[in-house]
Structure formats: structure tokens, C-alpha cells
Amino acid sequence: MSSDSAMDLMGFATLAAQRGLTIESENMLTRLYAGYCSLQVLLARMPANPEPATDPSLIFLPDGSEIRR
Amino acid sequence: MSDLHLTSLAEAARLLRLGSVSSAELTEACLKQMATHDDQLNAYITVTADRAREAAAEADREIAAGQWRGLLHGIPVALKDIYDTAGILTSCHSKLFENRVPQSDSDAWARLSAGGAVLLGKTATHEFATGGPSFDLPWPPARNPWNPDHIPAGSSSGSGAAVAAGMAYMAMGSDTGGSIRGPAGVNGISGLKPTYGRLSRRGIFPLSWTQDHAGPLARTTEDCAFAMQVLAGHDPRDPASANVPVPDYLSGLNAPIEGLKVGLCSNWFEGEADASVEKAIGDTVATLKDLGAEIVPVEMPPLADFHACGRLIILSEAFSVHRQWLARQPEMYGEFFRLRTRLGAFIGADQYLDALRWRRVLAAQMVEVMAGCDLLLTANQYGPAESFENSKHDYHFFGKPSLTMPANISGQPALTIRGGMAESGLPVGVQLIGHAFRDADVLRAGHQFELARPDLSTWPSL
């Protein structure tokens, strides 16, 4: 799934339905859309090219030990 | 003793050992506070008064017979209402779990009860530890005992309020992005988010498996050390529990901190925090220097990176936890919870995995910067507690980045202590972050700081 910060409210309503969400009112849809737009700012901060060897399944502890969940 | 309810846990334990006070007296002191003030503060969802009195009586009999069960024997405590307790409502402060009564205990309560602690009840939380403060749930939100028009922060809101108001000697909270340290800071108490893996999360309703931590809130750091001694230990039934020896958290508390190297991280809050926070940090630096610590400035990676990474992980995992119920019974949740948690539906699998990988990179960077220090000192909050009126945000996490998120990303222990008081009379916390599994370091520094600043050991007039 790709994110599109330029998506309008109608497009967002379609995306929400595709994601299995049933939004109970126009008011809630509008507020959720506002959250979705703000979410794009957080997503945009992620590094563009993460190192392939960085394994997400490990919990890294700064003493050098790693716990596998 | 008229202020028995405000005695520290450590002092109460000493008095119990000396026979100067009974568990029944400690329990009644807390229950009286609750009966008198909890209508106003809403710190508790469930009060287990009868069970508490029975447990206190049993503790007194055992103590009289010389059968000591541990440091917390006879001490009245509370649990955030996401900790499972066999036979006692565990609601997660949600209509969805309004009648949920677990059949088994969380690891934390199993350890506390085996050690003879007395359960006073279950405390209010933001819905499922993320959705408040909300007024559309079966129970009202907890309020700040320093000024009930203000929030006690969250999500361990009831635990923070209960401890500050003398309604428990210690209360358990959970911390996924700062939910122990936020309430500790704005309620003027101590709160420890231990090293990831140090305390079991089994039987605590999850918000984010990657970032959830269990931990204590109490009126002093020494009290938190007492609790840690009972709570810490490997739990093979929590896959993230670390099989690491448990040190003696109490023996080193009184050791001087002379020579301790404390990194001062200002770039996370400078220019963003209000004057009360700047002053609390400045005063803390001065006190630590007086105690012989060496303060060195450090420049940490941008706070916004930790915040974004942590929030993306929380949103993704929380949505995964609740997706089935959000689809079938959305009306069982409050509005704030529905809005916030549904955002997780719009984070793709690739983005979630990238956030997990970014987490490891950020944690490594934090360790690298801290390599030359024993501890890191930074702000815990941008100002004193907000009013309820100013807390009606659909998404609290799209404002300033969280000052507490970095230690959830790195898994390092982080202690919040009271650093000062704002002109409004509300407390302001500061944060000490340590190296992994060196929780004892932050406890020692916090304890020594509190001993040096008895002027900060004041409690709200209710």
C-alpha cells in the first residue's frame, strides 16, 4: 500500500473501506482524514533506504544483547 | 499518625517491621483517602476494600508470627486496570471489557501478592492505555490531585493520581511511549520505566508488543526500588522477558554519586519547553553538581525521529490488537480511541517493518552518544499538567514530539522524578535515562537527588 498525502476526502473514504473500516459518521470520517494527513508527516521522516541487513524481528538492547520476540 | 497515607512505601515497610504500624492501619489510611477524595479524582475504577482488609489482616498475622514474605509484605498497592487479576474486573477502562473478569493473574500481580502486598483496587487508565482523556466511557477520567481541573496525564493516569493523593503506597503502570513517566511528572511523584525485558508483561493487556513496559509509580525513587526488587525476574511465559540476573536494587541506593557522569541533553527541549521546565532542569543540574556528579552536554539525534518511529510502531501494533473488535463493535470504544487506533490501518506492512528497523538504528545511535556517560538528563514534559479544557485533541501525538519516546525505542531504563514546581503550583518532572539493565544507576541518582531536595517532598492539599 502506498501513501498519498494529496488524497482528498472522497478518495480517503474509499481507501478506508478498502482497509475494512466502517466509519460511523461524516464527522468521524472528516476527523480520521485529518489524522491520516498528519500521519503522512510521520511516515515521511522514515529513512528512504534502510540497510537491508537490519533485521526487524530482533529487539535490540543497548548492552549488546538481542532478544528475539 | 495523621499523615500515614503520605508516608513513603519504604518508611511504611520499616514501620511494619518495627511493629510501629500494622498493615490494617496502612490499608485503612488509604481507604479513608479514597472514600473522602476519589469522588473528585476518579483515580480508581474498582476498589477492593473487603479483599484488602482481609489481606491486611492476614499480613498482620503472618508478620506477628515472624513469617516475612518480602519487602512489600503488608503494603497496600494498586494496579492499572490493564493488569489481569483473577476474579477481579479488569476493564482496560473500556465499555468493550466492562464485564471482563480474568481467570488468572498477571505476572506482576502474582509476584506482588506472593510477596504479601495488599491490593486496594484497579486504577483508571486512558482507554486501552491510549485513548484519553475521554468522557464517553463507562468511567470518568482520573483528575490531577494538585488541581482537578488539570489532567494527571496518561495513560497510567489513575495510578499517578492515586499515589500523589495518598490512595496507595505504590501503583503499577505501563509505559509504551511515556505512560508511566508522563503521570509521574505531572503528579509530582517518581516513576520508573525499567529496561525492556526486565519486568514481565504477561497478563497486561497489550498496546504495542515492541514497546510496552511494566513499571512502578510511587512517591519516592526508593519506593520504586523496593517495588523493583519484588517485580524483577525472568518470566519464560513472556517471550520478551530477559533471563538476566536480578541485582540488589536497594544496597547501592545510598552510595554517593560523586564522579557520576551525567549527559545533559538539551536539544530535545530547548526553545520548546516552558520556563518551569527550563528552571527544573537547571536546578537539577545544580543539585547533581553539588552531589559531585559531572555534567557534560550531549547532542542526541532529533527527538522527532524517535517520536515518529515509536508512534508508527504503536499505531500499527495497536490496530492489529484491536482490528477485529473495531470492525465488529466500534461503538464499544470511545471516540478518541477509535480515531487514533484506526490510523494504524493506513500504515503498510513495508512501512511498519521499516519503522521496526529504524528503531534499531535509533537505539544504536542513542547508545553511541551515551557511551561516555553513566546517565542522561533531559526534560520529561514541556510544561506542567494541561487543563482538561486544553486536552481535547483527537490526536495528542501530532503536536510536539514526545520527550519520553526515546527510551521506549532504545529499551533503556528511564526514571522520572520531581524536578521543581511551576508558579501555578503544579509539579514538573525531569527524566534520567540509564544504560540497559543498569536500572540501579538511575534509581541511585534519583534517590540521592531526592535526599538532597527535601523541599520537593510536598503533597497536594485535597
Coordinates of C-alpha atoms in Angstrom, one line a residue:
Chain A
M1 CA 0.0 0.0 0.0
S2 CA 1.4 3.4 -0.9
S3 CA 0.5 6.6 0.9
D4 CA -0.7 9.6 -0.9
S5 CA -0.8 12.8 1.1
A6 CA -2.6 14.6 -1.7
M7 CA -5.6 12.2 -1.4
D8 CA -8.9 14.1 -1.0
L9 CA -11.7 13.1 1.5
M10 CA -13.6 11.1 -1.1
G11 CA -10.5 9.1 -2.1
F12 CA -9.8 8.6 1.6
A13 CA -13.3 7.2 2.2
T14 CA -12.7 4.7 -0.5
L15 CA -9.3 3.7 1.0
A16 CA -10.8 3.4 4.5
A17 CA -13.4 1.0 3.1
Q18 CA -10.7 -1.0 1.3
R19 CA -8.9 -1.3 4.6
G20 CA -12.0 -2.8 6.2
L21 CA -13.1 0.2 8.2
T22 CA -16.7 1.2 8.6
I23 CA -16.7 4.8 9.7
E24 CA -19.9 5.6 11.6
S25 CA -20.4 9.3 10.6
E26 CA -19.3 12.0 8.3
N27 CA -17.9 13.8 11.3
M28 CA -15.7 10.9 12.3
L29 CA -14.6 10.4 8.7
T30 CA -13.5 14.0 8.4
R31 CA -11.6 13.8 11.7
L32 CA -10.0 10.5 10.7
Y33 CA -9.0 12.1 7.4
A34 CA -7.3 14.9 9.3
G35 CA -5.3 12.3 11.3
Y36 CA -4.4 10.5 8.1
C37 CA -3.0 13.7 6.6
S38 CA -0.9 14.2 9.7
L39 CA 0.2 10.6 9.7
Q40 CA 2.0 11.3 6.4
V41 CA 4.3 13.7 8.1
L42 CA 5.5 10.9 10.5
L43 CA 5.9 8.5 7.6
A44 CA 7.9 11.0 5.6
R45 CA 10.5 11.1 8.4
M46 CA 11.5 7.4 7.9
P47 CA 14.8 6.8 6.2
A48 CA 14.4 6.3 2.5
N49 CA 17.0 3.5 2.1
P50 CA 17.3 1.3 5.2
E51 CA 20.2 -1.1 5.5
P52 CA 19.0 -4.5 4.2
A53 CA 20.8 -6.4 6.9
T54 CA 18.9 -4.6 9.7
D55 CA 16.6 -7.3 11.0
P56 CA 13.3 -6.0 12.3
S57 CA 12.5 -9.2 14.3
L58 CA 15.2 -8.5 16.9
I59 CA 14.7 -6.4 19.9
F60 CA 18.0 -4.6 20.2
L61 CA 19.2 -3.9 23.7
P62 CA 22.0 -1.4 24.2
D63 CA 24.2 -3.7 26.2
G64 CA 24.8 -5.6 23.1
S65 CA 22.3 -8.4 23.7
E66 CA 19.4 -9.1 21.5
I67 CA 16.1 -10.7 22.3
R68 CA 14.2 -12.5 19.6
R69 CA 10.5 -11.9 20.1
Chain B
M1 CA -0.1 9.3 62.7
S2 CA -2.3 11.8 60.9
D3 CA -0.4 11.7 57.5
L4 CA 0.2 7.9 57.5
H5 CA -1.3 7.8 54.0
L6 CA 1.5 10.0 52.7
T7 CA 4.4 8.1 54.3
S8 CA 6.7 6.7 51.7
L9 CA 6.4 3.0 50.9
A10 CA 10.0 2.4 52.3
E11 CA 9.1 4.1 55.6
A12 CA 5.9 2.2 55.8
A13 CA 7.8 -1.0 55.3
R14 CA 10.3 -0.1 58.0
L15 CA 7.4 0.8 60.4
L16 CA 5.8 -2.5 59.7
R17 CA 9.0 -4.4 60.5
L18 CA 9.4 -2.5 63.8
G19 CA 5.8 -3.2 64.7
S20 CA 5.1 0.5 64.9
V21 CA 2.2 0.2 62.4
S22 CA 0.0 -2.6 61.1
S23 CA -0.9 -3.4 57.6
A24 CA -4.5 -2.9 58.6
E25 CA -3.7 0.7 59.6
L26 CA -1.9 1.4 56.3
T27 CA -4.8 -0.1 54.4
E28 CA -7.4 1.9 56.3
A29 CA -5.4 5.1 55.8
C30 CA -5.5 4.6 52.0
L31 CA -9.2 3.5 52.0
K32 CA -10.1 6.6 54.0
Q33 CA -8.4 8.9 51.4
M34 CA -10.2 7.1 48.7
A35 CA -13.6 7.4 50.5
T36 CA -13.0 11.1 51.1
H37 CA -11.5 12.2 47.8
D38 CA -11.9 9.7 45.0
D39 CA -15.4 11.1 44.1
Q40 CA -13.4 14.1 42.9
L41 CA -10.3 12.4 41.5
N42 CA -11.7 9.2 39.9
A43 CA -8.4 7.5 40.4
Y44 CA -10.0 4.1 40.9
I45 CA -12.3 2.1 38.7
T46 CA -12.6 -0.8 41.2
V47 CA -12.0 -0.6 44.9
T48 CA -11.4 -4.0 46.5
A49 CA -11.9 -2.8 50.1
D50 CA -13.1 -6.1 51.6
R51 CA -10.4 -8.1 50.0
A52 CA -7.8 -5.5 51.0
R53 CA -8.9 -5.6 54.7
E54 CA -8.8 -9.4 54.6
A55 CA -5.3 -9.4 53.0
A56 CA -4.1 -6.8 55.5
A57 CA -5.3 -8.9 58.5
E58 CA -3.6 -11.9 57.1
A59 CA -0.4 -10.0 56.6
D60 CA -0.5 -8.7 60.2
R61 CA -1.0 -12.3 61.5
E62 CA 1.9 -13.5 59.4
I63 CA 4.2 -10.6 60.4
A64 CA 3.3 -11.1 64.1
A65 CA 4.3 -14.7 63.7
G66 CA 7.7 -13.7 62.1
Q67 CA 6.7 -15.1 58.7
W68 CA 8.1 -12.3 56.5
R69 CA 7.2 -12.7 52.8
G70 CA 9.2 -9.9 51.5
L71 CA 9.8 -6.1 51.2
L72 CA 6.2 -5.3 50.3
H73 CA 4.6 -7.6 52.8
G74 CA 1.5 -5.8 54.2
I75 CA 2.0 -2.7 51.8
P76 CA -1.2 -1.5 50.1
V77 CA -0.8 -1.1 46.4
A78 CA -2.9 -0.5 43.3
L79 CA -2.8 -1.8 39.7
K80 CA -3.6 0.0 36.5
D81 CA -6.7 -1.6 35.2
I82 CA -5.0 -3.4 32.3
Y83 CA -3.2 -5.8 34.7
D84 CA -5.1 -9.1 34.9
T85 CA -6.3 -10.0 38.4
A86 CA -8.1 -13.4 38.8
G87 CA -11.7 -12.9 39.9
I88 CA -11.5 -9.1 39.8
L89 CA -12.8 -6.9 37.0
T90 CA -10.0 -5.8 34.5
S91 CA -11.8 -3.4 32.2
C92 CA -9.0 -1.6 30.4
H93 CA -11.3 1.4 31.1
S94 CA -13.4 0.4 28.1
K95 CA -17.0 -0.5 27.5
L96 CA -15.7 -3.4 25.5
F97 CA -14.3 -5.0 28.6
E98 CA -16.9 -3.6 31.0
N99 CA -17.6 -7.1 32.5
R100 CA -14.3 -8.8 31.8
V101 CA -13.1 -10.8 34.8
P102 CA -9.8 -12.7 34.2
Q103 CA -9.2 -16.2 35.5
S104 CA -5.5 -15.7 36.1
D105 CA -3.2 -13.1 37.5
S106 CA -0.7 -11.0 35.6
D107 CA 2.9 -11.9 36.4
A108 CA 3.3 -8.6 38.2
W109 CA 0.3 -9.2 40.5
A110 CA 1.4 -12.8 41.0
R111 CA 4.8 -11.6 42.3
L112 CA 3.3 -8.8 44.4
S113 CA 0.6 -10.9 46.0
A114 CA 3.1 -13.8 46.7
G115 CA 5.2 -11.2 48.4
G116 CA 2.3 -10.2 50.7
A117 CA 1.3 -6.9 49.1
V118 CA -2.3 -5.8 49.7
L119 CA -4.4 -4.9 46.6
L120 CA -6.5 -1.8 47.1
G121 CA -8.0 -1.8 43.7
K122 CA -7.6 -1.1 40.0
T123 CA -6.9 2.3 38.7
A124 CA -8.2 4.4 35.8
T125 CA -6.3 4.5 32.6
H126 CA -6.7 6.0 29.2
E127 CA -8.9 3.5 27.2
F128 CA -6.7 0.5 26.5
A129 CA -3.7 2.7 27.5
T130 CA -4.1 5.1 24.6
G131 CA -7.5 6.7 24.2
G132 CA -8.0 9.5 26.6
P133 CA -8.7 11.6 28.5
S134 CA -12.3 10.7 27.4
F135 CA -15.7 11.4 28.8
D136 CA -17.6 8.9 26.7
L137 CA -16.5 5.8 28.6
P138 CA -18.3 3.9 31.4
W139 CA -16.0 5.6 34.0
P140 CA -14.8 9.2 34.1
P141 CA -11.2 10.1 33.5
A142 CA -8.9 10.5 36.5
R143 CA -8.0 14.0 37.6
N144 CA -4.9 15.6 38.9
P145 CA -4.8 15.9 42.7
W146 CA -2.8 19.1 42.6
N147 CA -5.7 20.7 40.6
P148 CA -8.6 18.6 39.5
D149 CA -9.2 21.0 36.5
H150 CA -6.0 19.6 35.1
I151 CA -5.2 16.2 33.7
P152 CA -3.0 13.7 35.5
A153 CA -1.5 12.8 32.1
G154 CA -1.7 9.2 30.9
S155 CA -2.2 6.6 30.2
S156 CA -1.4 5.4 33.8
S157 CA -3.5 8.4 34.9
G158 CA -5.3 6.8 37.9
S159 CA -2.0 5.2 39.2
G160 CA -0.3 8.6 39.2
A161 CA -3.2 10.4 40.8
A162 CA -3.8 7.7 43.4
V163 CA -0.1 7.7 44.6
A164 CA 0.1 11.5 44.7
A165 CA -3.1 11.7 46.7
G166 CA -2.1 9.1 49.3
M167 CA -4.5 6.5 48.0
A168 CA -1.8 3.9 47.5
Y169 CA 1.8 3.5 48.5
M170 CA 2.7 2.3 45.0
A171 CA 0.8 1.7 41.9
M172 CA 1.7 -0.2 38.7
G173 CA 1.6 1.5 35.4
S174 CA 2.6 0.7 31.8
D175 CA 4.8 2.7 29.5
T176 CA 4.7 2.4 25.7
G177 CA 5.6 6.0 24.8
G178 CA 5.8 7.5 28.3
S179 CA 2.7 6.4 30.1
I180 CA 4.4 5.9 33.4
R181 CA 6.7 8.9 33.2
G182 CA 4.0 11.3 32.0
P183 CA 1.8 10.7 35.0
A184 CA 4.8 10.6 37.3
G185 CA 5.9 14.0 36.1
V186 CA 2.7 15.9 36.3
N187 CA 1.6 14.3 39.6
G188 CA 5.0 15.1 41.3
I189 CA 6.0 11.5 42.0
S190 CA 8.6 9.0 40.9
G191 CA 8.0 6.6 38.0
L192 CA 10.3 4.0 36.5
K193 CA 10.2 2.5 33.1
P194 CA 12.6 -0.3 33.6
T195 CA 14.8 -1.8 30.9
Y196 CA 12.9 -3.6 28.2
G197 CA 12.7 -7.3 29.3
R198 CA 13.4 -6.6 32.9
L199 CA 9.7 -6.9 34.1
S200 CA 7.3 -9.4 32.6
R201 CA 4.3 -8.0 30.7
R202 CA 2.4 -11.3 30.8
G203 CA -1.2 -10.6 31.8
I204 CA -1.0 -6.9 30.9
F205 CA -3.3 -6.1 28.0
P206 CA -1.0 -5.2 25.1
L207 CA -0.9 -1.9 23.3
S208 CA 2.4 -2.5 21.4
W209 CA 4.4 -5.6 21.9
T210 CA 7.5 -3.9 20.8
Q211 CA 7.4 -1.0 23.2
D212 CA 5.2 -2.0 26.2
H213 CA 6.9 -1.9 29.5
A214 CA 5.6 -2.5 33.0
G215 CA 6.8 -0.4 35.9
P216 CA 6.0 1.2 39.3
L217 CA 4.9 4.7 40.3
A218 CA 5.5 5.8 43.9
R219 CA 6.1 8.8 46.0
T220 CA 9.9 8.3 46.1
T221 CA 12.5 6.7 44.0
E222 CA 13.5 4.5 47.0
D223 CA 9.9 3.2 46.9
C224 CA 10.3 2.3 43.2
A225 CA 13.5 0.4 44.1
F226 CA 11.5 -1.6 46.7
A227 CA 9.0 -2.5 44.1
M228 CA 11.6 -3.4 41.5
Q229 CA 13.2 -5.9 43.9
V230 CA 9.9 -7.8 44.1
L231 CA 8.8 -7.4 40.5
A232 CA 12.0 -8.1 38.5
G233 CA 12.8 -11.5 37.2
H234 CA 12.7 -13.8 34.2
D235 CA 9.3 -15.0 33.1
P236 CA 9.6 -17.7 30.4
R237 CA 5.9 -17.1 29.5
D238 CA 6.7 -13.6 28.3
P239 CA 8.7 -14.0 25.1
A240 CA 10.4 -10.6 25.6
S241 CA 11.4 -11.3 29.2
A242 CA 15.2 -11.2 29.6
N243 CA 16.9 -14.0 31.5
V244 CA 19.3 -11.7 33.3
P245 CA 20.3 -11.9 36.9
V246 CA 18.3 -9.5 39.2
P247 CA 20.7 -7.2 41.1
D248 CA 20.1 -5.8 44.6
Y249 CA 18.4 -2.5 43.8
L250 CA 18.5 -1.3 47.4
S251 CA 22.1 -1.9 48.6
G252 CA 23.5 0.8 46.3
L253 CA 20.9 3.4 46.8
N254 CA 22.8 5.3 49.5
A255 CA 26.1 5.2 47.7
P256 CA 27.3 8.8 46.7
I257 CA 27.0 9.8 43.1
E258 CA 30.3 11.6 43.2
G259 CA 32.1 11.2 39.9
L260 CA 28.9 10.0 38.1
K261 CA 29.0 11.4 34.5
V262 CA 25.6 12.8 33.5
G263 CA 25.0 13.8 29.9
L264 CA 22.7 16.8 29.7
C265 CA 20.5 16.5 26.6
S266 CA 19.1 20.0 25.9
N267 CA 18.5 19.7 22.2
W268 CA 15.3 17.8 22.7
F269 CA 13.5 20.6 24.6
E270 CA 15.4 23.9 24.3
G271 CA 13.2 26.6 23.0
E272 CA 10.1 24.4 23.2
A273 CA 9.6 23.8 26.9
D274 CA 8.2 26.5 29.2
A275 CA 10.2 28.4 31.9
S276 CA 9.2 26.0 34.7
V277 CA 10.8 23.1 32.8
E278 CA 14.0 25.0 32.0
K279 CA 14.2 26.0 35.7
A280 CA 13.6 22.4 36.9
I281 CA 16.4 21.2 34.6
G282 CA 18.8 24.0 35.7
D283 CA 18.1 23.3 39.4
T284 CA 18.5 19.5 38.8
V285 CA 21.9 20.2 37.2
A286 CA 22.9 22.3 40.1
T287 CA 21.9 19.7 42.7
L288 CA 23.6 16.9 40.8
K289 CA 26.8 19.0 40.6
D290 CA 26.6 19.7 44.4
L291 CA 26.4 15.9 44.9
G292 CA 29.6 15.5 42.9
A293 CA 28.3 14.4 39.6
E294 CA 30.0 15.7 36.4
I295 CA 27.6 17.2 33.9
V296 CA 28.6 17.1 30.2
P297 CA 26.5 18.4 27.4
V298 CA 25.5 15.9 24.7
E299 CA 23.7 16.2 21.4
M300 CA 21.2 13.5 20.8
P301 CA 19.7 12.6 17.4
P302 CA 16.5 14.6 16.6
L303 CA 13.6 13.9 19.0
A304 CA 11.2 13.9 16.1
D305 CA 12.8 10.8 14.7
F306 CA 12.3 8.8 17.9
H307 CA 8.7 10.2 18.1
A308 CA 7.8 9.3 14.6
C309 CA 9.4 5.8 14.7
G310 CA 7.7 4.9 18.1
R311 CA 4.3 6.3 17.1
L312 CA 4.3 4.4 13.8
I313 CA 5.1 1.1 15.6
I314 CA 2.4 1.8 18.3
L315 CA -0.3 2.6 15.8
S316 CA 0.5 -0.4 13.7
E317 CA 0.5 -2.9 16.6
A318 CA -2.4 -1.3 18.4
F319 CA -4.5 -1.6 15.3
S320 CA -3.5 -5.2 14.9
V321 CA -4.6 -5.9 18.5
H322 CA -8.0 -4.2 18.1
R323 CA -8.8 -4.7 14.4
Q324 CA -11.4 -7.5 15.0
W325 CA -13.3 -5.5 17.6
L326 CA -13.0 -2.2 15.7
A327 CA -14.6 -3.8 12.7
R328 CA -17.4 -5.6 14.6
Q329 CA -18.2 -3.4 17.6
P330 CA -16.8 0.1 17.0
E331 CA -19.5 1.6 19.3
M332 CA -17.8 -0.2 22.2
Y333 CA -14.9 2.2 22.1
G334 CA -14.7 5.9 22.9
E335 CA -14.2 8.4 20.0
F336 CA -10.6 9.2 20.8
F337 CA -9.6 5.5 20.8
R338 CA -11.4 4.8 17.5
L339 CA -9.8 7.8 15.8
R340 CA -6.3 7.1 17.0
T341 CA -6.2 3.4 16.6
R342 CA -7.8 3.3 13.2
L343 CA -4.8 5.3 11.8
G344 CA -2.9 2.0 12.0
A345 CA -5.0 0.7 9.1
F346 CA -3.1 3.2 6.9
I347 CA 0.4 2.0 7.7
G348 CA 1.5 -0.6 5.2
A349 CA 3.4 -3.7 6.1
D350 CA 6.6 -2.3 4.4
Q351 CA 6.3 0.9 6.4
Y352 CA 5.7 -1.0 9.7
L353 CA 8.8 -3.2 9.1
D354 CA 10.8 -0.1 8.1
A355 CA 9.8 1.5 11.4
L356 CA 11.0 -1.6 13.3
R357 CA 14.3 -1.5 11.5
W358 CA 14.6 2.3 12.1
R359 CA 14.1 1.6 15.8
R360 CA 17.2 -0.5 15.9
V361 CA 19.2 2.2 14.2
L362 CA 18.0 4.9 16.5
A363 CA 18.7 2.8 19.6
A364 CA 22.2 2.2 18.4
Q365 CA 22.7 6.0 17.9
M366 CA 21.4 6.7 21.4
V367 CA 23.8 4.2 22.9
E368 CA 26.7 5.6 20.9
V369 CA 26.0 9.2 22.2
M370 CA 25.6 7.9 25.7
A371 CA 28.8 5.8 25.6
G372 CA 30.8 8.3 27.6
C373 CA 28.1 8.9 30.2
D374 CA 26.6 7.0 33.0
L375 CA 23.2 8.7 32.7
L376 CA 21.3 11.1 30.5
L377 CA 19.4 14.0 32.0
T378 CA 16.6 15.6 29.9
A379 CA 13.1 17.1 30.2
N380 CA 10.2 14.8 30.9
Q381 CA 7.5 17.2 29.7
Y382 CA 7.1 20.6 28.0
G383 CA 5.3 22.2 31.0
P384 CA 3.1 21.4 33.9
A385 CA -0.2 19.4 33.5
E386 CA -2.6 20.7 30.8
S387 CA -6.1 21.6 31.8
F388 CA -8.9 19.3 30.7
E389 CA -10.1 22.1 28.5
N390 CA -6.8 22.2 26.6
S391 CA -6.6 18.4 26.3
K392 CA -9.4 17.8 23.8
H393 CA -7.3 16.8 20.9
D394 CA -8.3 14.0 18.6
Y395 CA -4.6 13.2 18.1
H396 CA -2.4 14.2 21.0
F397 CA 0.7 12.7 19.2
F398 CA 0.6 15.1 16.3
G399 CA 1.8 18.0 18.4
K400 CA 5.2 18.4 19.9
P401 CA 7.3 15.2 19.8
S402 CA 7.2 13.0 23.0
L403 CA 10.2 13.5 25.3
T404 CA 9.7 10.1 26.8
M405 CA 9.6 8.1 23.5
P406 CA 13.4 7.7 23.0
A407 CA 13.7 5.3 26.0
N408 CA 10.8 3.2 24.6
I409 CA 12.7 3.0 21.3
S410 CA 16.1 2.1 22.9
G411 CA 14.7 -0.1 25.8
Q412 CA 16.9 1.7 28.3
P413 CA 15.7 2.4 31.8
A414 CA 14.2 5.8 32.4
L415 CA 13.2 7.4 35.7
T416 CA 11.1 10.4 36.2
I417 CA 11.4 12.4 39.4
R418 CA 10.1 15.7 40.5
G419 CA 12.4 18.5 39.4
G420 CA 10.5 21.5 40.5
M421 CA 7.2 23.3 40.9
A422 CA 5.6 25.7 38.3
E423 CA 4.3 29.0 39.5
S424 CA 0.8 27.6 39.1
G425 CA 1.6 25.2 42.0
L426 CA 1.8 22.2 39.6
P427 CA 4.8 19.8 39.7
V428 CA 7.3 19.5 36.9
G429 CA 9.2 16.2 36.3
V430 CA 12.7 15.6 34.9
Q431 CA 14.0 12.4 33.3
L432 CA 17.1 10.3 33.9
I433 CA 17.9 7.7 31.3
G434 CA 20.4 4.9 32.0
H435 CA 22.1 2.1 30.2
A436 CA 20.3 -1.2 29.6
F437 CA 20.0 -3.4 32.7
R438 CA 21.6 -0.7 34.8
D439 CA 18.3 0.3 36.3
A440 CA 20.1 0.6 39.7
D441 CA 22.1 3.6 38.3
V442 CA 19.0 5.7 37.7
L443 CA 17.5 4.6 41.0
R444 CA 20.6 5.6 42.9
A445 CA 20.8 9.0 41.2
G446 CA 17.1 9.7 41.7
H447 CA 17.3 8.7 45.3
Q448 CA 20.3 10.8 46.0
F449 CA 18.7 13.8 44.3
E450 CA 15.5 13.4 46.4
L451 CA 17.5 13.2 49.6
A452 CA 19.3 16.4 48.6
R453 CA 16.0 18.2 47.8
P454 CA 13.6 17.6 50.7
D455 CA 11.8 20.8 49.7
L456 CA 10.3 18.9 46.7
S457 CA 8.7 16.3 49.0
T458 CA 5.3 18.1 49.3
W459 CA 1.9 16.7 48.6
P460 CA -1.3 18.2 47.3
S461 CA -3.9 19.7 49.7
L462 CA -7.1 17.9 48.9

